[in-house]
Coordinates of C-alpha atoms and ligand atoms in Angstrom, one line a residue:
M1 CA 16.1 -24.4 15.5
N2 CA 15.7 -21.1 13.7
R3 CA 14.5 -17.9 15.2
R4 CA 10.9 -18.4 14.2
E5 CA 10.7 -21.9 15.6
A6 CA 12.2 -20.6 18.8
T7 CA 9.6 -17.9 19.0
F8 CA 6.8 -20.4 18.5
E9 CA 8.2 -22.6 21.1
A10 CA 8.4 -19.8 23.6
I11 CA 4.8 -18.9 22.9
A12 CA 3.7 -22.5 23.3
A13 CA 5.8 -22.9 26.5
R14 CA 4.2 -19.8 28.0
G15 CA 0.7 -20.9 27.1
S16 CA -1.1 -17.6 28.2
F17 CA -0.9 -13.9 27.4
P18 CA -2.9 -11.1 29.0
V19 CA -3.7 -9.8 25.4
V20 CA -3.7 -11.5 22.1
I21 CA -4.0 -9.3 19.0
L22 CA -5.3 -10.8 15.8
G23 CA -4.1 -8.8 12.8
G24 CA -0.7 -7.2 12.2
G25 CA -1.8 -4.2 10.1
I26 CA -1.0 -0.7 11.4
N27 CA -3.8 -0.8 14.0
G28 CA -2.8 -4.2 15.5
I29 CA 0.8 -3.2 15.4
G30 CA 0.1 0.3 16.9
L31 CA -1.7 -1.4 19.8
F32 CA 1.2 -3.9 20.2
R33 CA 3.6 -1.0 20.7
E34 CA 1.2 0.9 23.0
L35 CA 0.7 -2.1 25.3
A36 CA 4.4 -2.9 25.3
L37 CA 5.0 0.6 26.7
H38 CA 2.6 -0.1 29.5
G39 CA 4.5 -3.4 30.3
V40 CA 1.7 -5.7 29.0
D41 CA 2.9 -9.0 27.5
C42 CA 1.1 -9.3 24.2
L43 CA 0.9 -11.9 21.4
L44 CA 0.4 -10.4 18.0
L45 CA -0.5 -12.8 15.2
D46 CA -1.1 -12.1 11.5
K47 CA -2.4 -14.8 9.2
A48 CA -0.3 -13.4 6.4
D49 CA 2.7 -11.0 6.5
F50 CA 2.7 -7.9 8.7
A51 CA 1.1 -5.0 6.8
A52 CA -0.2 -7.3 4.1
G53 CA -3.7 -5.8 4.3
A54 CA -4.9 -2.3 3.7
T55 CA -1.9 -1.0 5.6
S56 CA 0.4 -1.6 2.5
K57 CA -2.3 -0.5 0.0
S58 CA -3.2 3.0 1.2
S59 CA -2.8 6.3 -0.7
R60 CA 0.1 6.9 1.7
M61 CA -1.3 10.3 2.8
I62 CA -0.7 11.2 6.4
H63 CA -3.5 13.8 6.4
G64 CA -6.2 15.5 8.2
G65 CA -8.8 14.4 5.7
L66 CA -10.1 17.6 4.1
R67 CA -13.0 15.7 2.4
Y68 CA -14.3 14.4 5.8
L69 CA -15.2 17.9 6.8
E70 CA -18.1 17.8 4.4
N71 CA -19.4 14.7 6.3
G72 CA -19.2 16.8 9.5
E73 CA -16.3 14.7 10.9
F74 CA -14.6 17.7 12.6
G75 CA -13.4 15.6 15.5
L76 CA -11.7 13.1 13.2
V77 CA -10.0 15.8 11.1
R78 CA -8.8 17.5 14.3
E79 CA -7.4 14.2 15.7
S80 CA -5.9 13.3 12.3
L81 CA -4.1 16.7 12.0
R82 CA -2.7 16.3 15.5
E83 CA -1.4 12.8 14.6
R84 CA -0.1 14.0 11.3
N85 CA 2.0 16.6 13.1
R86 CA 3.3 14.0 15.5
L87 CA 4.3 11.6 12.7
L88 CA 6.2 14.4 11.0
V89 CA 8.4 14.5 14.0
N90 CA 8.4 10.9 15.3
A91 CA 8.8 9.3 11.9
A92 CA 10.7 12.1 10.2
H93 CA 12.7 9.5 8.2
Y94 CA 9.5 8.3 6.4
V95 CA 6.9 11.0 6.8
A96 CA 7.3 14.3 5.0
P97 CA 5.2 17.4 4.2
L98 CA 3.3 17.2 0.9
R99 CA 2.4 20.3 -1.0
T100 CA -1.1 19.7 -2.3
T101 CA -2.9 21.7 -5.0
I102 CA -6.7 21.7 -5.7
P103 CA -7.7 22.9 -9.1
I104 CA -11.0 24.9 -8.7
F105 CA -13.6 25.2 -11.5
G106 CA -16.2 27.6 -9.9
W107 CA -16.6 30.0 -7.1
M108 CA -19.8 28.9 -5.4
D109 CA -20.1 25.3 -6.5
G110 CA -21.3 23.0 -3.8
I111 CA -22.6 25.8 -1.7
V112 CA -26.0 24.2 -1.6
R113 CA -24.9 20.6 -1.8
S114 CA -22.2 20.5 0.8
P115 CA -24.5 21.7 3.7
L116 CA -26.9 19.0 2.6
V117 CA -24.2 16.4 2.8
F118 CA -23.2 17.8 6.2
L119 CA -26.8 17.4 7.4
G120 CA -26.7 13.8 6.4
L121 CA -29.1 14.1 3.5
P122 CA -28.8 11.7 0.6
V123 CA -27.1 13.8 -2.1
K124 CA -24.5 12.5 -4.6
P125 CA -21.0 13.9 -4.5
G126 CA -20.4 16.9 -6.8
G127 CA -18.2 19.9 -7.5
R128 CA -16.7 21.9 -4.7
G129 CA -16.1 25.6 -5.5
A130 CA -13.6 28.1 -4.1
L131 CA -15.8 29.1 -1.1
I132 CA -16.2 25.6 0.1
V133 CA -12.5 24.8 -0.3
K134 CA -11.6 28.0 1.5
C135 CA -13.8 27.0 4.5
G136 CA -12.1 23.6 4.7
L137 CA -8.6 24.9 4.4
T138 CA -9.2 27.7 6.9
F139 CA -10.4 25.0 9.4
Y140 CA -7.2 23.1 8.7
D141 CA -5.0 26.1 9.5
L142 CA -7.0 27.0 12.6
V143 CA -6.7 23.5 14.1
T144 CA -2.9 23.4 13.6
R145 CA -2.2 27.0 14.5
A146 CA -0.8 26.2 18.0
Q147 CA 1.6 23.6 16.6
R148 CA 2.3 24.6 13.0
R149 CA 4.5 22.1 11.1
T150 CA 3.4 22.9 7.6
P151 CA 2.9 26.3 5.9
R152 CA -0.6 27.9 5.7
H153 CA -2.8 27.5 2.6
F154 CA -3.0 30.0 -0.2
F155 CA -5.1 30.6 -3.3
N156 CA -3.9 31.5 -6.8
L157 CA -6.2 33.0 -9.3
K158 CA -6.3 31.3 -12.7
G159 CA -3.3 33.2 -14.3
A160 CA -0.9 32.6 -11.4
A161 CA -2.1 29.0 -11.1
L162 CA -1.4 28.3 -14.8
R163 CA 2.0 29.9 -14.5
T164 CA 2.9 27.5 -11.7
L165 CA 1.2 24.5 -13.3
P166 CA 1.0 25.2 -17.1
R167 CA -0.4 21.9 -18.0
L168 CA -3.5 22.3 -15.8
N169 CA -6.9 22.5 -17.4
P170 CA -7.3 26.2 -18.5
G171 CA -11.0 25.9 -17.5
I172 CA -10.0 26.5 -13.8
V173 CA -10.9 29.8 -12.0
A174 CA -8.3 29.3 -9.3
A175 CA -6.2 26.8 -7.5
A176 CA -5.7 26.3 -3.7
T177 CA -2.5 25.1 -2.3
Y178 CA -2.1 23.6 1.2
W179 CA 0.2 21.1 2.9
D180 CA -0.5 17.7 4.3
A181 CA 2.0 14.9 4.5
Y182 CA 2.8 11.5 3.0
I183 CA 4.6 8.4 4.1
T184 CA 7.3 6.8 1.9
Q185 CA 7.9 3.4 3.6
A186 CA 4.7 2.7 5.4
E187 CA 5.4 -1.0 5.6
R188 CA 8.9 -0.5 7.1
L189 CA 7.4 1.7 9.7
C190 CA 5.2 -1.2 10.8
I191 CA 8.3 -3.5 11.2
E192 CA 10.0 -0.7 13.1
L193 CA 7.1 -0.4 15.5
I194 CA 7.2 -4.1 16.2
R195 CA 10.9 -3.9 16.9
D196 CA 10.4 -0.9 19.2
A197 CA 7.7 -2.8 21.0
R198 CA 9.9 -5.8 21.5
A199 CA 12.7 -3.6 22.8
L200 CA 10.2 -1.9 25.3
N201 CA 8.9 -5.3 26.4
P202 CA 10.7 -8.5 25.4
G203 CA 7.8 -10.5 27.0
S204 CA 5.7 -9.6 23.9
H205 CA 5.9 -11.6 20.7
A206 CA 4.8 -10.9 17.1
L207 CA 4.4 -13.7 14.6
N208 CA 3.5 -13.4 10.9
Y209 CA 1.9 -16.3 9.0
A210 CA 0.2 -17.5 12.2
T211 CA -3.4 -17.4 13.3
V212 CA -6.1 -18.7 15.5
E213 CA -8.0 -21.7 14.2
E214 CA -10.6 -22.0 16.9
V215 CA -11.3 -21.8 20.6
R216 CA -10.9 -25.1 22.3
G217 CA -11.3 -25.8 26.0
G218 CA -11.3 -22.0 26.6
A219 CA -8.0 -21.5 24.9
L220 CA -7.0 -20.3 21.4
V221 CA -5.6 -22.9 19.1
V222 CA -2.7 -21.0 17.4
R223 CA -1.4 -22.4 14.2
D224 CA 2.1 -21.6 12.8
G225 CA 1.3 -21.2 9.1
I226 CA 4.9 -21.9 8.1
G227 CA 5.9 -24.9 10.2
G228 CA 2.3 -26.2 10.7
A229 CA 2.6 -26.7 14.5
T230 CA -0.2 -25.7 16.8
C231 CA -0.3 -24.7 20.4
A232 CA -2.8 -23.5 23.0
V233 CA -2.8 -20.0 24.3
E234 CA -5.1 -18.7 27.0
P235 CA -5.8 -14.9 26.6
R236 CA -7.4 -12.6 29.1
V237 CA -8.6 -10.4 26.3
V238 CA -8.5 -10.8 22.5
V239 CA -8.3 -7.7 20.3
N240 CA -9.5 -8.4 16.8
A241 CA -7.6 -6.0 14.6
A242 CA -8.1 -8.0 11.4
G243 CA -9.2 -5.0 9.3
A244 CA -11.6 -6.1 6.5
W245 CA -11.4 -9.6 7.9
V246 CA -12.7 -8.7 11.4
D247 CA -16.0 -10.7 11.0
A248 CA -14.2 -13.7 9.6
A249 CA -11.7 -13.7 12.5
N250 CA -14.6 -13.4 15.0
A251 CA -16.2 -16.4 13.4
R252 CA -13.1 -18.4 14.3
L253 CA -13.7 -17.3 17.9
G254 CA -17.3 -18.5 17.7
L255 CA -18.6 -15.0 17.5
A256 CA -21.1 -14.1 14.8
T257 CA -20.7 -10.4 13.9
H258 CA -21.4 -8.1 11.0
L259 CA -19.3 -5.1 11.9
I260 CA -17.4 -4.4 8.7
G261 CA -18.6 -3.2 5.2
G262 CA -15.3 -3.0 3.3
T263 CA -14.8 -0.9 0.2
K264 CA -11.9 -1.6 -2.1
G265 CA -9.6 1.2 -3.4
S266 CA -7.1 0.8 -6.2
H267 CA -4.0 2.8 -7.2
L268 CA -1.7 2.8 -10.2
V269 CA 2.0 3.6 -10.1
V270 CA 3.0 5.3 -13.3
D271 CA 6.3 5.9 -14.9
S272 CA 5.7 9.1 -16.9
R273 CA 8.2 11.9 -17.1
E274 CA 5.5 14.1 -18.7
L275 CA 3.1 13.7 -15.8
H276 CA 5.9 14.0 -13.3
A277 CA 7.1 17.2 -14.8
A278 CA 3.5 18.6 -15.0
I279 CA 2.9 18.1 -11.2
G280 CA 6.4 18.6 -9.9
D281 CA 6.9 17.6 -6.2
R282 CA 3.3 17.9 -5.2
M283 CA 0.0 16.2 -5.0
V284 CA -2.9 17.3 -7.2
Y285 CA -6.2 16.6 -5.4
Y286 CA -9.2 16.8 -7.7
E287 CA -12.6 15.6 -8.5
H288 CA -13.5 13.0 -11.1
R289 CA -16.6 13.5 -13.3
D290 CA -18.7 11.7 -10.6
G291 CA -17.6 14.1 -7.9
R292 CA -15.3 11.5 -6.2
V293 CA -12.0 12.9 -5.0
C294 CA -8.9 11.5 -6.8
I295 CA -5.2 12.1 -6.2
T296 CA -2.1 12.2 -8.3
F297 CA 1.3 12.7 -6.7
T298 CA 5.0 12.2 -7.3
F299 CA 6.4 9.4 -5.3
M300 CA 10.1 8.4 -5.3
G301 CA 10.5 9.2 -9.0
K302 CA 7.2 7.7 -10.1
V303 CA 3.6 9.0 -9.9
I304 CA 0.9 7.4 -7.8
M305 CA -2.7 7.8 -9.0
G306 CA -5.9 6.8 -7.2
S307 CA -8.3 5.8 -6.0
T308 CA -11.6 4.0 -6.2
D309 CA -14.1 3.2 -3.5
I310 CA -16.2 0.2 -4.3
R311 CA -18.0 -2.2 -2.0
V312 CA -16.6 -5.7 -1.7
E313 CA -17.9 -8.8 0.0
D314 CA -14.7 -10.8 0.2
P315 CA -11.4 -8.9 0.9
E316 CA -9.4 -11.9 -0.1
T317 CA -10.3 -11.6 -3.8
A318 CA -10.2 -7.8 -4.1
A319 CA -8.0 -6.7 -7.0
C320 CA -7.5 -3.7 -9.2
D321 CA -9.6 -4.5 -12.3
A322 CA -9.6 -3.1 -15.8
E323 CA -12.6 -0.9 -15.2
E324 CA -10.9 0.8 -12.2
E325 CA -7.7 1.2 -14.2
R326 CA -9.7 3.0 -16.9
Y327 CA -11.5 5.1 -14.3
I328 CA -8.3 6.3 -12.7
C329 CA -6.6 7.1 -16.0
E330 CA -9.6 8.9 -17.3
S331 CA -9.7 11.1 -14.1
L332 CA -6.6 12.9 -15.4
A333 CA -8.5 14.3 -18.4
G334 CA -10.3 16.8 -16.3
V335 CA -7.2 18.3 -14.7
F336 CA -4.4 17.7 -17.2
P337 CA -6.3 17.4 -20.5
G338 CA -3.1 17.2 -22.6
I339 CA -1.6 14.2 -20.7
R340 CA -2.6 10.6 -21.3
V341 CA -1.3 7.6 -19.3
A342 CA -0.6 4.7 -21.6
P343 CA -1.0 1.1 -20.3
E344 CA 2.7 0.4 -20.7
Q345 CA 3.5 3.3 -18.4
I346 CA 1.7 1.6 -15.5
V347 CA 4.5 -0.2 -13.6
H348 CA 2.5 -1.4 -10.6
R349 CA -1.2 -1.7 -9.5
F350 CA -2.4 -2.2 -6.0
C351 CA -5.7 -2.6 -4.3
G352 CA -6.7 -2.7 -0.6
V353 CA -9.9 -3.0 1.3
R354 CA -10.8 -0.3 3.8
P355 CA -12.2 -1.8 7.1
L356 CA -15.1 0.6 7.2
P357 CA -18.1 0.0 9.5
A358 CA -21.0 -1.9 8.0
S359 CA -23.4 0.7 6.6
A360 CA -26.4 1.0 4.4
E361 CA -25.1 4.3 3.0
E362 CA -25.6 4.4 -0.8
T363 CA -22.6 6.6 -1.5
T364 CA -19.5 4.9 -0.1
G365 CA -17.7 8.2 0.3
R366 CA -20.2 9.2 3.0
I367 CA -19.3 6.2 5.3
S368 CA -17.4 7.5 8.3
R369 CA -13.6 7.2 8.2
G370 CA -13.5 7.3 12.0
H371 CA -12.7 4.4 14.2
M372 CA -14.5 2.6 17.0
I373 CA -14.2 -0.5 19.3
E374 CA -16.9 -3.1 19.7
F375 CA -16.7 -5.3 22.8
A376 CA -18.2 -8.8 23.1
E377 CA -18.4 -10.1 26.6
P378 CA -17.2 -13.6 27.5
D379 CA -19.6 -16.4 26.5
T380 CA -20.1 -20.1 26.9
G381 CA -16.9 -21.8 25.6
R382 CA -15.2 -18.4 25.2
P383 CA -14.1 -17.3 28.7
F384 CA -12.5 -14.0 27.5
P385 CA -13.9 -10.8 26.0
V386 CA -13.2 -9.8 22.4
A387 CA -12.6 -6.2 21.4
S388 CA -13.1 -5.7 17.6
L389 CA -11.4 -2.6 16.0
I390 CA -13.5 -1.0 13.3
G391 CA -12.2 1.6 10.8
G392 CA -9.1 3.5 11.6
K393 CA -7.0 5.5 9.2
W394 CA -3.3 5.0 8.8
T395 CA -2.8 8.5 10.1
T396 CA -4.6 8.0 13.4
F397 CA -3.2 4.6 14.4
R398 CA -1.4 5.9 17.5
A399 CA -4.5 7.6 18.8
F400 CA -6.6 4.6 18.1
A401 CA -4.1 2.4 19.9
E402 CA -4.1 4.7 22.9
Q403 CA -7.9 4.7 23.0
T404 CA -8.0 0.9 22.7
A405 CA -5.4 0.5 25.4
D406 CA -7.5 2.7 27.8
R407 CA -10.3 0.2 27.3
V408 CA -8.2 -2.9 27.6
L409 CA -5.9 -2.0 30.5
P410 CA -8.6 -2.1 33.2
L411 CA -9.7 -5.5 32.0
I412 CA -6.3 -7.0 32.9
G413 CA -5.7 -4.9 36.0
A414 CA -2.9 -2.9 34.3
A415 CA -2.3 0.9 34.1
R416 CA -0.7 3.4 31.8
K417 CA 3.0 3.9 32.2
G418 CA 3.6 6.7 29.7
T419 CA 2.6 8.0 26.4
T420 CA 3.6 7.3 22.8
E421 CA 2.7 10.9 21.8
D422 CA 6.3 12.1 21.4
M423 CA 8.0 8.7 21.0
P424 CA 10.2 8.5 17.9
I425 CA 9.8 5.3 15.8
G426 CA 12.6 3.1 14.6
G427 CA 15.0 5.0 12.4
G428 CA 13.2 8.3 13.3
R429 CA 15.1 8.2 16.6
G430 CA 17.8 10.9 16.4
Y431 CA 17.0 11.6 12.8
P432 CA 18.9 14.7 11.6
A433 CA 16.7 17.7 11.2
G434 CA 17.3 19.9 8.2
A435 CA 19.8 19.7 5.3
E436 CA 22.9 20.8 7.2
E437 CA 22.4 18.3 10.1
K438 CA 21.7 15.6 7.5
A439 CA 24.9 16.3 5.6
R440 CA 26.9 16.2 8.9
W441 CA 25.3 12.9 9.8
I442 CA 26.2 11.4 6.5
E443 CA 29.7 12.7 6.5
R444 CA 30.3 11.3 10.0
A445 CA 28.8 7.9 9.4
A446 CA 30.6 7.6 6.0
A447 CA 34.0 8.3 7.7
A448 CA 33.3 6.1 10.7
H449 CA 32.3 3.0 8.6
G450 CA 34.4 3.5 5.5
L451 CA 31.4 3.9 3.1
S452 CA 30.9 6.6 0.5
P453 CA 28.8 9.5 1.5
A454 CA 26.5 8.9 -1.5
R455 CA 25.8 5.3 -0.3
V456 CA 25.2 6.5 3.3
E457 CA 22.8 9.1 2.0
V458 CA 20.8 6.3 0.3
L459 CA 20.8 4.2 3.4
L460 CA 19.7 7.1 5.6
S461 CA 16.8 7.8 3.4
R462 CA 15.9 4.1 3.4
Y463 CA 16.4 3.1 7.0
G464 CA 16.6 6.4 8.9
T465 CA 19.2 6.3 11.7
R466 CA 19.0 2.5 11.7
A467 CA 21.2 2.8 8.7
E468 CA 24.1 3.0 11.2
E469 CA 23.4 -0.5 12.4
Y470 CA 23.9 -1.7 8.8
C471 CA 26.9 0.5 8.1
A472 CA 28.7 -0.9 11.2
L473 CA 28.5 -4.5 9.9
P474 CA 31.8 -5.8 8.4
E475 CA 29.7 -7.1 5.5
A476 CA 28.6 -3.6 4.6
R477 CA 32.2 -2.7 3.6
A478 CA 32.3 -5.7 1.2
E479 CA 28.7 -5.2 -0.2
R480 CA 28.2 -5.6 -3.9
P481 CA 25.4 -3.9 -5.9
L482 CA 22.9 -6.3 -7.5
A483 CA 23.5 -6.4 -11.2
S484 CA 19.7 -6.1 -12.0
L485 CA 18.9 -3.6 -9.2
P486 CA 22.1 -1.6 -8.4
A487 CA 20.4 0.6 -5.9
Y488 CA 20.4 -2.4 -3.5
T489 CA 23.3 -4.6 -2.5
D490 CA 23.7 -8.2 -1.6
A491 CA 24.7 -7.5 2.0
E492 CA 21.8 -5.1 2.5
I493 CA 19.3 -7.7 1.3
R494 CA 20.8 -10.3 3.5
W495 CA 20.6 -7.9 6.4
I496 CA 16.9 -7.3 5.9
A497 CA 16.1 -11.0 5.3
A498 CA 17.9 -12.1 8.4
G499 CA 16.6 -9.4 10.8
E500 CA 13.1 -8.5 9.8
Q501 CA 10.9 -11.7 10.0
V502 CA 11.1 -12.3 6.3
E503 CA 9.4 -15.6 5.5
H504 CA 8.9 -15.2 1.8
L505 CA 10.7 -13.1 -0.8
S506 CA 7.4 -11.3 -1.4
D507 CA 7.7 -10.0 2.2
L508 CA 11.0 -8.4 1.3
V509 CA 10.0 -6.9 -2.1
C510 CA 6.4 -5.8 -1.1
R511 CA 6.7 -5.0 2.6
R512 CA 10.3 -4.5 3.7
S513 CA 11.2 -2.3 0.7
V514 CA 9.5 -0.3 -2.1
I515 CA 11.0 -2.6 -4.8
A516 CA 7.6 -3.9 -5.9
L517 CA 5.8 -0.6 -5.4
L518 CA 8.2 1.1 -7.8
G519 CA 7.8 -1.6 -10.4
D520 CA 11.2 -3.1 -9.9
A521 CA 10.1 -6.6 -9.1
R522 CA 11.2 -7.9 -12.5
R523 CA 12.1 -11.5 -13.1
D524 CA 15.9 -10.9 -13.2
A525 CA 15.8 -8.7 -10.1
L526 CA 13.7 -11.3 -8.2
A527 CA 16.2 -14.1 -9.1
E528 CA 19.1 -12.1 -7.7
L529 CA 17.1 -11.0 -4.7
A530 CA 16.1 -14.6 -4.0
A531 CA 19.7 -15.6 -4.1
A532 CA 20.7 -13.0 -1.6
A533 CA 17.8 -13.6 0.7
G534 CA 18.1 -17.3 0.3
E535 CA 21.7 -17.2 1.5
A536 CA 20.6 -15.5 4.7
L537 CA 17.7 -17.7 5.2
G538 CA 19.2 -21.0 4.1
W539 CA 16.9 -21.5 1.1
P540 CA 18.1 -24.3 -1.3
P541 CA 18.1 -23.4 -5.0
P542 CA 14.6 -24.9 -5.7
R543 CA 13.1 -22.8 -2.9
R544 CA 14.8 -19.7 -4.3
E545 CA 13.1 -20.3 -7.6
E546 CA 9.7 -20.9 -5.9
E547 CA 10.1 -17.7 -3.9
A548 CA 11.0 -15.7 -7.0
A549 CA 7.9 -17.0 -8.8
R550 CA 5.7 -16.3 -5.8
A551 CA 7.0 -12.8 -5.4
L552 CA 6.4 -12.2 -9.1
R553 CA 2.8 -13.3 -8.7
E554 CA 2.2 -11.3 -5.6
S555 CA 3.8 -8.1 -6.9
G556 CA 1.6 -8.4 -10.0
A557 CA 4.6 -7.7 -12.2
Ligands
LIG601 C1 -7.3 2.3 -1.0 C2 -7.0 2.8 0.4 C3 -6.5 4.1 0.6 C4 -6.2 4.6 1.8 N1 -5.6 5.8 2.0 C5 -5.3 6.2 3.2 C6 -4.6 7.4 3.4 O1 -4.1 8.0 2.4 N2 -4.3 7.8 4.6 C7 -4.8 7.1 5.7 O2 -4.5 7.6 6.8 N3 -5.4 6.0 5.6 C8 -5.7 5.5 4.4 N4 -6.4 4.3 4.2 C9 -6.9 3.6 5.4 C10 -5.8 2.7 6.1 O3 -4.9 2.2 5.1 C11 -6.5 1.6 6.7 O4 -7.6 2.0 7.4 C12 -5.6 0.9 7.7 O5 -4.4 0.5 7.1 C13 -6.2 -0.3 8.4 O6 -5.3 -1.0 9.1 P1 -5.7 -2.2 9.9 O7 -4.6 -2.7 10.7 O8 -7.0 -2.0 10.7 O9 -6.2 -3.3 8.8 P2 -5.2 -4.1 7.7 O10 -4.1 -3.3 7.3 O11 -6.1 -4.6 6.7 O12 -4.7 -5.3 8.6 C14 -5.4 -6.4 9.0 C15 -4.5 -7.5 9.1 O13 -5.2 -8.6 9.7 C16 -4.7 -9.8 9.1 N5 -5.7 -10.9 9.4 C17 -6.9 -11.1 8.8 N6 -7.5 -12.1 9.3 C18 -6.8 -12.5 10.3 C19 -6.9 -13.6 11.3 N7 -8.0 -14.4 11.3 N8 -5.9 -13.8 12.2 C20 -4.8 -13.0 12.2 N9 -4.6 -12.0 11.3 C21 -5.6 -11.8 10.4 C22 -4.5 -9.5 7.7 O14 -3.6 -10.4 7.1 C23 -4.0 -8.0 7.8 O15 -2.6 -8.0 7.8 C24 -6.6 3.8 3.0 C25 -7.1 2.5 2.8 C26 -7.3 2.0 1.5 C27 -7.8 0.6 1.3

């Protein structure tokens, strides 16, 4: 019996859990860890892989949400900035400050429009001038003044701005620079949160590719999507954290809801030295012709550009289409008029659906980015309440989890036992602060485990301090770089495959690493990766081929 079968058998044998969470995106996973801290045994199920939804498709900004100020969401921005600052410490291995520059084309633009937006009047998005931007950035600095983790904002007039960013549109009057943050390995942080939760409370279980089919005899019928087995689980509370699929998941529970009005957002990953050189190590945050905010930033040697905001009915079929690709590429013309992105420079495209609240708002950008919980009381045939999670940014997952736990704990007669506020996550635990400490960590680990400092540095950036677990394995000393993807080794891939609930090769290339995101999921690499993962997971040769083909399809390469 493999580890997954053993987990399913343990779930079936137990037959009841105080809390069952549907959806292993960041919000479901955040709650899983939160409840584990309070000693609550939880069952977390995802119909696909963990983080397969919006969680792996975001812009990767860990941010206050400057734009939301215009919608009057001051509370959300304040909460987001607090959470951003916490993640900069608790997940220092993956979350880093991001210098962000806003090109500004007028002094007073938006001075009439923005207050109207703020008052909730139906006006279209449009240009934001220096004064409006100044107000927003001053609010940012004020909120974080007691716990400053990033520098204060500053303005450059046209001349100075063009000296710093010479390829910028010379039509600017000024540029504002401020700091937010971004996350490199968002999907890995999810896996680390699950591992941390299991360490806090081994009575909790998380299973990917498993879901609830229906409620029968007052119990959930849980199906293992890999092995096909089913079992009955009686919950005291169900938390529906299925993101854009919340209403569909509620339907399985016999609950008719219309809580979500998802909008899709697409991004392009671009391999362009010219664009990379033009923006340096920063994000440029700018408006497209239609007033929608777009972003372009350097990410692990590539450039990520996005995004769109388009209503969708069915999250399952959402994909980045040719029109969106054109829209994103064209957005660049307004800020870097001399730079063009050619189709062959696009190495990866991704699209996710924001689980926004159902809304009749005409302009999608005006729909709240906040989060809320909707409770449904027990009903005939469903003897447990259902809490549906609506909205929720990546940045605020911890706060949302805490707020959800505060509503759920009284329902099961449990109480808080601590806080996750200052709790490091995964490889962020004991992560060396600053260049000197990092160099010492690398030197020590390299000497202790007989690996080169250069290799340990790569592993530290990839896994945080969990790198040491890998370095300590005897296989690490015999590792061989993959011929088609030398930045990874055979032993490293086996380590991930065996230890991180990898069921398909696509899990490994899309959500346990940034291989697909950076456009490296090529045919030759996938064949080698399938061989290494297959060795760890006992896949016979035909299965390895199937997995490579599936990963190629899923990564859109
Ligand atoms: C384009 C885009 C850009 C974004 N940019 C940012 C950003 O820069 N910063 C930021 O903070 N936030 C950002 N967000 C928002 C953020 O990514 C999402 O709000 C967040 O990831 C939602 O997480 P979730 O767990 O609620 O939903 P999801 O990540 O969608 O997870 C839901 C999970 O439920 C599973 N599921 C579905 N149905 C069932 C079922 N019946 N049973 C079990 N499981 C089920 C799915 O497989 C999925 O894994 C962005 C979102 C998008 C789409």
